[in-house]
Amino acid sequence: MSAEHVDVAVVGGGQSGLAAAHAFIREGRRPVVLEASDEPVGSWPRYYDSLTLFSPARYSGLPGMPFDGDGDRYPHRDEVVEHLRRFAKRLDADIRTGQRVEAVRPSDDGAFSIRVEGGRPLTATTVIAATGGYGNPYRPGLPGLASFTGRLLHASEYRNPEPFKGQRVVVVGAGNSAVQIGAELAAHADVTLATRRPVKLTRRRPLGRDLHWWLTVTGLDTAPVGGFLRTPPAQPVIDDGRYRSALAAGAPDRRPLFTDVGDDRVTWADGTSERVDAILLATGYRPDLGYLNPLGVLDADGHPRHRDGVAADRPGLGFVGLEWQRSLSSASVRGVGRDAARVARLLSRPK
């Protein structure tokens, strides 16, 4: 089967891929979006039921298309899905669903060769990796975890508290999702939030303004510091008062991370041991970029070598949607448009 040549192949049709397609169109390029699922909405439909954006609607729209309605509200997961659908319909791009990219390789002419599962092979002048991390949940190698006989799951597999009613549950993690899930579960189950360090909370509305207003007016939201961070800082939990109150009331209670797991029991730092029904790992994600392995652009941990989203040693390859790719907001709905515009501009300069 002969390969089809495309100008720009955008791998991933979620918020990052759609923003990238929009940016390349503005540069006069012709992007083709390759999305593995059956519609271009990324991973949003698979997140837990109660998830809302941590930033208000007025700061969260994709490029040129704000959210409808009250700009001060925090859009629910399903609103974000609908926002992505609307954006994709308005986008004058070739969006191909059911197209899972298996591998990207260098081609003989200096471009890229793309293998699509069950589909026609492609070549592309430019490739943008915009697959996020949902397909690569991070599961830390905690002591004894492999021997746990209870229910072990990652936050990517959690939907709602119903299956955990009346159970003893340990949630591992100290980020926004860990605390949000832990507090939600604590209304239905006996829950401990197990963390290496105390949970760091920050007010949602300091001095009467939403945190994202302050991040915007100070420039901190877009400050180009990502390239200078060897280890990205842990993000504080954005709190409107509910989580501080919940933790103070012990619902969930917070404990230092357990020291061992055996069968259906965990051992805590103080030496006590107890039976638990489930351990939920709210431990984040890593870049889902295994299809780029043939290009040799990833480090030993699977992170891409890049500067401002442009591959360091592979001309024509770019990234959109990486954590701290350029700034604090790089992997968010509100930030991918800015990064995508920069990457499209850099990769469209005359050679």
Short mmCIF file of C-alpha atoms in Angstrom, two decimals:
data_model
loop_
_atom_site.label_atom_id
_atom_site.label_comp_id
_atom_site.label_asym_id
_atom_site.label_seq_id
_atom_site.Cartn_x
_atom_site.Cartn_y
_atom_site.Cartn_z
CA MET A 1 0.00 0.00 0.00
CA SER A 2 1.52 3.33 -1.05
CA ALA A 3 1.90 6.02 1.57
CA GLU A 4 -0.13 9.22 1.52
CA HIS A 5 1.88 12.40 2.06
CA VAL A 6 0.54 15.13 4.35
CA ASP A 7 1.99 18.51 5.22
CA VAL A 8 1.53 18.41 9.02
CA ALA A 9 0.50 15.29 10.95
CA VAL A 10 -0.90 16.11 14.39
CA VAL A 11 -0.96 12.99 16.57
CA GLY A 12 -3.83 13.34 19.04
CA GLY A 13 -7.19 15.08 18.66
CA GLY A 14 -7.79 16.39 22.17
CA GLN A 15 -7.31 19.95 23.39
CA SER A 16 -3.61 20.00 22.43
CA GLY A 17 -4.07 18.50 18.97
CA LEU A 18 -6.99 20.76 18.09
CA ALA A 19 -5.07 23.83 19.28
CA ALA A 20 -2.08 22.71 17.20
CA ALA A 21 -4.22 22.26 14.09
CA HIS A 22 -5.69 25.73 14.60
CA ALA A 23 -2.21 27.24 14.93
CA PHE A 24 -0.83 25.60 11.79
CA ILE A 25 -3.84 26.70 9.76
CA ARG A 26 -3.07 30.28 10.82
CA GLU A 27 0.47 29.74 9.51
CA GLY A 28 -0.93 28.71 6.12
CA ARG A 29 -0.16 25.01 6.64
CA ARG A 30 -2.43 22.00 6.03
CA PRO A 31 -2.70 19.86 9.18
CA VAL A 32 -4.17 16.38 9.38
CA VAL A 33 -5.25 15.35 12.88
CA LEU A 34 -4.91 11.65 13.72
CA GLU A 35 -7.13 10.73 16.70
CA ALA A 36 -7.26 7.17 18.06
CA SER A 37 -10.79 7.37 19.49
CA ASP A 38 -14.09 7.87 17.68
CA GLU A 39 -14.29 11.65 18.18
CA PRO A 40 -11.83 14.53 18.72
CA VAL A 41 -12.38 15.22 22.42
CA GLY A 42 -9.26 13.67 23.90
CA SER A 43 -9.44 11.95 27.28
CA TRP A 44 -12.09 14.19 28.82
CA PRO A 45 -15.02 11.74 28.58
CA ARG A 46 -12.99 9.19 30.58
CA TYR A 47 -12.18 11.40 33.56
CA TYR A 48 -14.10 10.97 36.82
CA ASP A 49 -17.71 12.12 36.86
CA SER A 50 -17.39 15.10 39.23
CA LEU A 51 -14.31 16.67 37.64
CA THR A 52 -14.43 20.40 36.96
CA LEU A 53 -11.79 22.72 35.58
CA PHE A 54 -9.66 24.42 38.20
CA SER A 55 -9.72 27.65 36.17
CA PRO A 56 -12.88 29.74 35.51
CA ALA A 57 -14.58 29.61 32.13
CA ARG A 58 -13.34 33.07 31.12
CA TYR A 59 -9.72 31.82 31.18
CA SER A 60 -10.33 28.35 29.78
CA GLY A 61 -11.53 28.51 26.18
CA LEU A 62 -9.56 27.21 23.23
CA PRO A 63 -8.16 29.85 20.82
CA GLY A 64 -10.83 32.20 19.50
CA MET A 65 -13.74 30.35 21.13
CA PRO A 66 -14.63 31.25 24.73
CA PHE A 67 -16.94 29.12 26.84
CA ASP A 68 -20.59 30.16 26.77
CA GLY A 69 -22.36 31.46 29.86
CA ASP A 70 -21.06 32.81 33.15
CA GLY A 71 -17.34 33.43 32.85
CA ASP A 72 -16.80 32.97 36.58
CA ARG A 73 -18.08 29.40 36.76
CA TYR A 74 -15.83 26.33 36.68
CA PRO A 75 -16.86 24.17 33.71
CA HIS A 76 -17.76 20.55 34.38
CA ARG A 77 -16.08 17.68 32.53
CA ASP A 78 -19.05 17.28 30.16
CA GLU A 79 -19.00 21.01 29.30
CA VAL A 80 -15.36 20.68 28.31
CA VAL A 81 -16.21 17.72 26.09
CA GLU A 82 -18.90 19.77 24.34
CA HIS A 83 -16.51 22.73 24.00
CA LEU A 84 -13.99 20.48 22.23
CA ARG A 85 -16.70 19.11 19.93
CA ARG A 86 -17.76 22.62 18.95
CA PHE A 87 -14.19 23.71 18.37
CA ALA A 88 -13.48 20.69 16.16
CA LYS A 89 -16.60 21.35 14.07
CA ARG A 90 -15.54 24.96 13.49
CA LEU A 91 -11.97 24.00 12.65
CA ASP A 92 -11.15 23.83 8.95
CA ALA A 93 -8.89 20.82 9.33
CA ASP A 94 -8.81 17.21 8.17
CA ILE A 95 -9.64 15.35 11.39
CA ARG A 96 -9.44 11.57 11.10
CA THR A 97 -10.80 9.49 13.97
CA GLY A 98 -10.05 5.83 14.66
CA GLN A 99 -6.45 6.48 13.62
CA ARG A 100 -4.07 5.15 16.28
CA VAL A 101 -0.46 5.99 15.46
CA GLU A 102 1.81 3.05 16.25
CA ALA A 103 5.18 4.46 15.20
CA VAL A 104 6.83 7.50 13.68
CA ARG A 105 10.14 6.92 11.90
CA PRO A 106 12.52 9.02 9.84
CA SER A 107 11.96 8.65 6.12
CA ASP A 108 14.58 8.62 3.41
CA ASP A 109 13.70 12.12 2.18
CA GLY A 110 14.16 13.78 5.56
CA ALA A 111 10.48 13.76 6.42
CA PHE A 112 8.63 11.31 8.67
CA SER A 113 7.06 7.93 8.03
CA ILE A 114 3.95 7.21 10.11
CA ARG A 115 2.46 3.78 10.73
CA VAL A 116 -1.24 3.82 11.62
CA GLU A 117 -2.88 0.77 13.17
CA GLY A 118 -4.93 -0.94 10.48
CA GLY A 119 -4.69 2.08 8.20
CA ARG A 120 -2.84 3.49 5.22
CA PRO A 121 0.74 4.55 5.99
CA LEU A 122 1.54 8.25 5.86
CA THR A 123 4.52 10.47 5.35
CA ALA A 124 4.64 14.00 6.74
CA THR A 125 6.86 17.03 6.47
CA THR A 126 6.08 18.03 10.08
CA VAL A 127 4.85 15.94 13.00
CA ILE A 128 3.27 17.30 16.18
CA ALA A 129 2.98 14.97 19.16
CA ALA A 130 -0.11 16.08 21.08
CA THR A 131 -1.15 12.91 22.88
CA GLY A 132 -0.93 14.13 26.48
CA GLY A 133 -0.41 11.54 29.21
CA TYR A 134 -3.76 9.87 29.88
CA GLY A 135 -2.63 6.72 28.08
CA ASN A 136 0.42 6.47 30.34
CA PRO A 137 -0.72 6.70 33.99
CA TYR A 138 2.15 6.79 36.46
CA ARG A 139 2.13 3.92 38.95
CA PRO A 140 5.03 4.34 41.39
CA GLY A 141 6.83 1.24 42.61
CA LEU A 142 5.78 1.53 46.26
CA PRO A 143 6.95 -1.13 48.75
CA GLY A 144 4.88 -4.29 48.51
CA LEU A 145 2.29 -2.81 46.17
CA ALA A 146 2.63 -5.64 43.66
CA SER A 147 1.50 -8.12 46.32
CA PHE A 148 -1.68 -6.23 47.27
CA THR A 149 -4.71 -8.53 47.03
CA GLY A 150 -7.36 -5.83 47.38
CA ARG A 151 -8.52 -3.53 44.61
CA LEU A 152 -5.66 -1.50 43.13
CA LEU A 153 -6.49 1.22 40.62
CA HIS A 154 -5.19 4.47 39.20
CA ALA A 155 -7.20 7.70 39.23
CA SER A 156 -7.67 7.24 35.47
CA GLU A 157 -9.90 4.24 36.32
CA TYR A 158 -11.98 6.05 38.97
CA ARG A 159 -15.43 7.37 38.03
CA ASN A 160 -17.51 7.90 41.19
CA PRO A 161 -17.79 6.74 44.83
CA GLU A 162 -20.55 4.17 44.28
CA PRO A 163 -18.33 1.04 44.10
CA PHE A 164 -16.50 2.02 47.31
CA LYS A 165 -19.42 2.60 49.69
CA GLY A 166 -18.62 1.41 53.23
CA GLN A 167 -15.08 0.35 52.30
CA ARG A 168 -11.63 1.22 53.68
CA VAL A 169 -9.81 3.13 50.95
CA VAL A 170 -6.32 4.63 50.75
CA VAL A 171 -5.78 7.38 48.16
CA VAL A 172 -2.11 7.97 47.31
CA GLY A 173 -1.19 11.49 46.20
CA ALA A 174 -1.28 15.13 47.26
CA GLY A 175 -2.39 16.93 44.09
CA ASN A 176 -5.70 18.41 43.01
CA SER A 177 -7.17 15.13 41.77
CA ALA A 178 -6.02 13.17 44.84
CA VAL A 179 -7.60 15.62 47.25
CA GLN A 180 -10.77 16.05 45.19
CA ILE A 181 -11.28 12.28 44.86
CA GLY A 182 -10.35 11.67 48.51
CA ALA A 183 -12.85 14.23 49.78
CA GLU A 184 -15.57 12.89 47.49
CA LEU A 185 -14.97 9.29 48.59
CA ALA A 186 -14.88 10.26 52.27
CA ALA A 187 -18.62 10.98 52.19
CA HIS A 188 -19.21 7.29 51.39
CA ALA A 189 -16.17 5.39 52.70
CA ASP A 190 -13.42 5.44 55.34
CA VAL A 191 -10.63 7.21 53.47
CA THR A 192 -7.00 8.06 54.16
CA LEU A 193 -4.98 10.36 51.93
CA ALA A 194 -1.44 8.94 51.98
CA THR A 195 1.26 11.46 50.99
CA ARG A 196 5.01 11.88 51.23
CA ARG A 197 4.55 15.48 52.38
CA PRO A 198 1.74 17.52 53.91
CA VAL A 199 -0.89 18.66 51.43
CA LYS A 200 -0.22 22.18 50.19
CA LEU A 201 -3.43 24.19 49.73
CA THR A 202 -3.85 27.55 48.03
CA ARG A 203 -6.97 29.70 48.12
CA ARG A 204 -9.14 29.71 45.03
CA ARG A 205 -9.99 33.39 45.52
CA PRO A 206 -7.21 35.24 47.35
CA LEU A 207 -8.16 38.85 48.19
CA GLY A 208 -11.54 38.40 46.48
CA ARG A 209 -10.18 37.51 43.03
CA ASP A 210 -9.85 34.10 41.43
CA LEU A 211 -6.31 32.75 41.56
CA HIS A 212 -6.16 32.70 37.75
CA TRP A 213 -6.87 36.44 37.62
CA TRP A 214 -3.76 36.97 39.73
CA LEU A 215 -1.73 34.54 37.60
CA THR A 216 -2.80 36.43 34.48
CA VAL A 217 -2.21 40.01 35.64
CA THR A 218 1.18 39.13 37.14
CA GLY A 219 2.25 37.20 34.05
CA LEU A 220 3.03 34.09 36.10
CA ASP A 221 0.63 31.96 34.06
CA THR A 222 2.65 32.49 30.88
CA ALA A 223 6.16 33.04 32.26
CA PRO A 224 8.55 31.01 30.05
CA VAL A 225 10.27 29.10 32.83
CA GLY A 226 9.56 25.52 31.73
CA GLY A 227 12.87 25.09 29.96
CA PHE A 228 14.82 25.97 33.10
CA LEU A 229 13.10 23.51 35.45
CA ARG A 230 14.97 20.27 36.01
CA THR A 231 12.21 19.04 38.29
CA PRO A 232 8.81 20.72 37.80
CA PRO A 233 7.41 21.99 41.12
CA ALA A 234 4.47 20.25 42.73
CA GLN A 235 1.23 22.11 42.09
CA PRO A 236 -0.72 23.23 45.17
CA VAL A 237 -4.31 22.13 45.61
CA ILE A 238 -6.72 24.92 44.65
CA ASP A 239 -9.24 25.18 47.48
CA ASP A 240 -12.42 27.16 48.05
CA GLY A 241 -12.39 26.11 51.70
CA ARG A 242 -13.98 22.68 51.31
CA TYR A 243 -10.76 20.69 51.27
CA ARG A 244 -9.19 22.50 54.21
CA SER A 245 -12.34 21.78 56.21
CA ALA A 246 -12.50 18.17 55.03
CA LEU A 247 -8.88 17.46 55.98
CA ALA A 248 -9.31 19.19 59.34
CA ALA A 249 -12.31 16.96 60.02
CA GLY A 250 -10.41 13.83 59.01
CA ALA A 251 -12.60 13.17 55.99
CA PRO A 252 -10.25 12.14 54.51
CA ASP A 253 -7.55 11.92 57.15
CA ARG A 254 -4.01 12.57 55.99
CA ARG A 255 -1.14 10.26 56.92
CA PRO A 256 2.48 9.85 55.80
CA LEU A 257 2.81 7.31 53.02
CA PHE A 258 2.61 3.68 54.14
CA THR A 259 5.89 1.80 54.45
CA ASP A 260 4.75 -1.60 53.22
CA VAL A 261 1.87 -3.57 51.72
CA GLY A 262 1.23 -7.26 52.19
CA ASP A 263 -1.80 -9.19 50.99
CA ASP A 264 -4.76 -6.95 51.92
CA ARG A 265 -2.96 -4.95 54.61
CA VAL A 266 -0.91 -1.75 54.70
CA THR A 267 1.72 -0.88 57.29
CA TRP A 268 1.93 2.76 58.31
CA ALA A 269 4.99 4.78 59.31
CA ASP A 270 4.15 4.38 63.02
CA GLY A 271 4.29 0.61 62.71
CA THR A 272 0.56 -0.04 62.83
CA SER A 273 -1.03 -2.31 60.25
CA GLU A 274 -4.60 -2.56 59.00
CA ARG A 275 -6.71 -4.19 56.35
CA VAL A 276 -7.83 -2.03 53.41
CA ASP A 277 -10.23 -2.77 50.58
CA ALA A 278 -8.75 -0.53 47.91
CA ILE A 279 -5.68 1.57 47.09
CA LEU A 280 -6.23 4.35 44.55
CA LEU A 281 -3.13 5.90 42.97
CA ALA A 282 -3.73 9.56 42.18
CA THR A 283 -0.11 9.86 41.13
CA GLY A 284 -0.40 11.61 37.80
CA TYR A 285 0.73 10.72 34.31
CA ARG A 286 3.83 10.63 32.14
CA PRO A 287 4.05 11.65 28.47
CA ASP A 288 2.38 9.04 26.24
CA LEU A 289 4.95 9.14 23.47
CA GLY A 290 6.05 5.55 22.90
CA TYR A 291 5.27 5.86 19.19
CA LEU A 292 8.25 8.25 18.91
CA ASN A 293 10.80 5.67 20.13
CA PRO A 294 12.10 4.97 16.58
CA LEU A 295 13.15 8.63 16.32
CA GLY A 296 15.45 8.52 19.36
CA VAL A 297 14.04 11.75 20.79
CA LEU A 298 13.03 10.49 24.26
CA ASP A 299 15.20 10.22 27.35
CA ALA A 300 15.44 7.14 29.58
CA ASP A 301 12.27 8.16 31.42
CA GLY A 302 10.24 8.65 28.23
CA HIS A 303 10.38 12.46 28.33
CA PRO A 304 11.12 14.27 25.06
CA ARG A 305 14.21 16.37 24.58
CA HIS A 306 12.89 19.71 23.38
CA ARG A 307 13.08 23.47 23.73
CA ASP A 308 9.80 25.39 23.87
CA GLY A 309 8.06 22.40 22.27
CA VAL A 310 10.45 21.94 19.35
CA ALA A 311 12.50 18.72 19.33
CA ALA A 312 16.13 19.37 20.17
CA ASP A 313 17.65 17.00 17.61
CA ARG A 314 14.92 16.12 15.10
CA PRO A 315 13.99 18.91 12.67
CA GLY A 316 10.27 19.09 11.89
CA LEU A 317 9.11 17.47 15.13
CA GLY A 318 7.20 19.40 17.78
CA PHE A 319 5.15 18.88 20.93
CA VAL A 320 2.05 20.51 22.37
CA GLY A 321 0.47 19.84 25.77
CA LEU A 322 3.48 18.72 27.80
CA GLU A 323 3.52 19.61 31.51
CA TRP A 324 5.64 22.75 31.91
CA GLN A 325 6.46 22.66 28.19
CA ARG A 326 7.00 26.40 28.41
CA SER A 327 4.97 27.69 31.35
CA LEU A 328 2.69 26.83 34.26
CA SER A 329 -0.34 26.63 31.95
CA SER A 330 1.22 24.58 29.14
CA ALA A 331 -0.80 21.40 29.68
CA SER A 332 -4.11 23.13 30.43
CA VAL A 333 -7.04 24.05 28.20
CA ARG A 334 -6.21 27.70 28.79
CA GLY A 335 -2.52 27.31 27.87
CA VAL A 336 -2.28 24.91 24.93
CA GLY A 337 -3.30 27.55 22.41
CA ARG A 338 -0.39 29.83 23.31
CA ASP A 339 2.14 27.02 23.13
CA ALA A 340 0.67 25.65 19.91
CA ALA A 341 0.95 29.07 18.23
CA ARG A 342 4.61 29.32 19.19
CA VAL A 343 5.46 25.79 18.01
CA ALA A 344 3.62 26.30 14.70
CA ARG A 345 5.45 29.56 14.13
CA LEU A 346 8.87 28.07 14.88
CA LEU A 347 8.29 25.03 12.68
CA SER A 348 6.90 27.08 9.79
CA ARG A 349 9.82 29.47 9.44
CA PRO A 350 11.54 29.35 6.06
CA LYS A 351 14.58 27.07 6.20
#
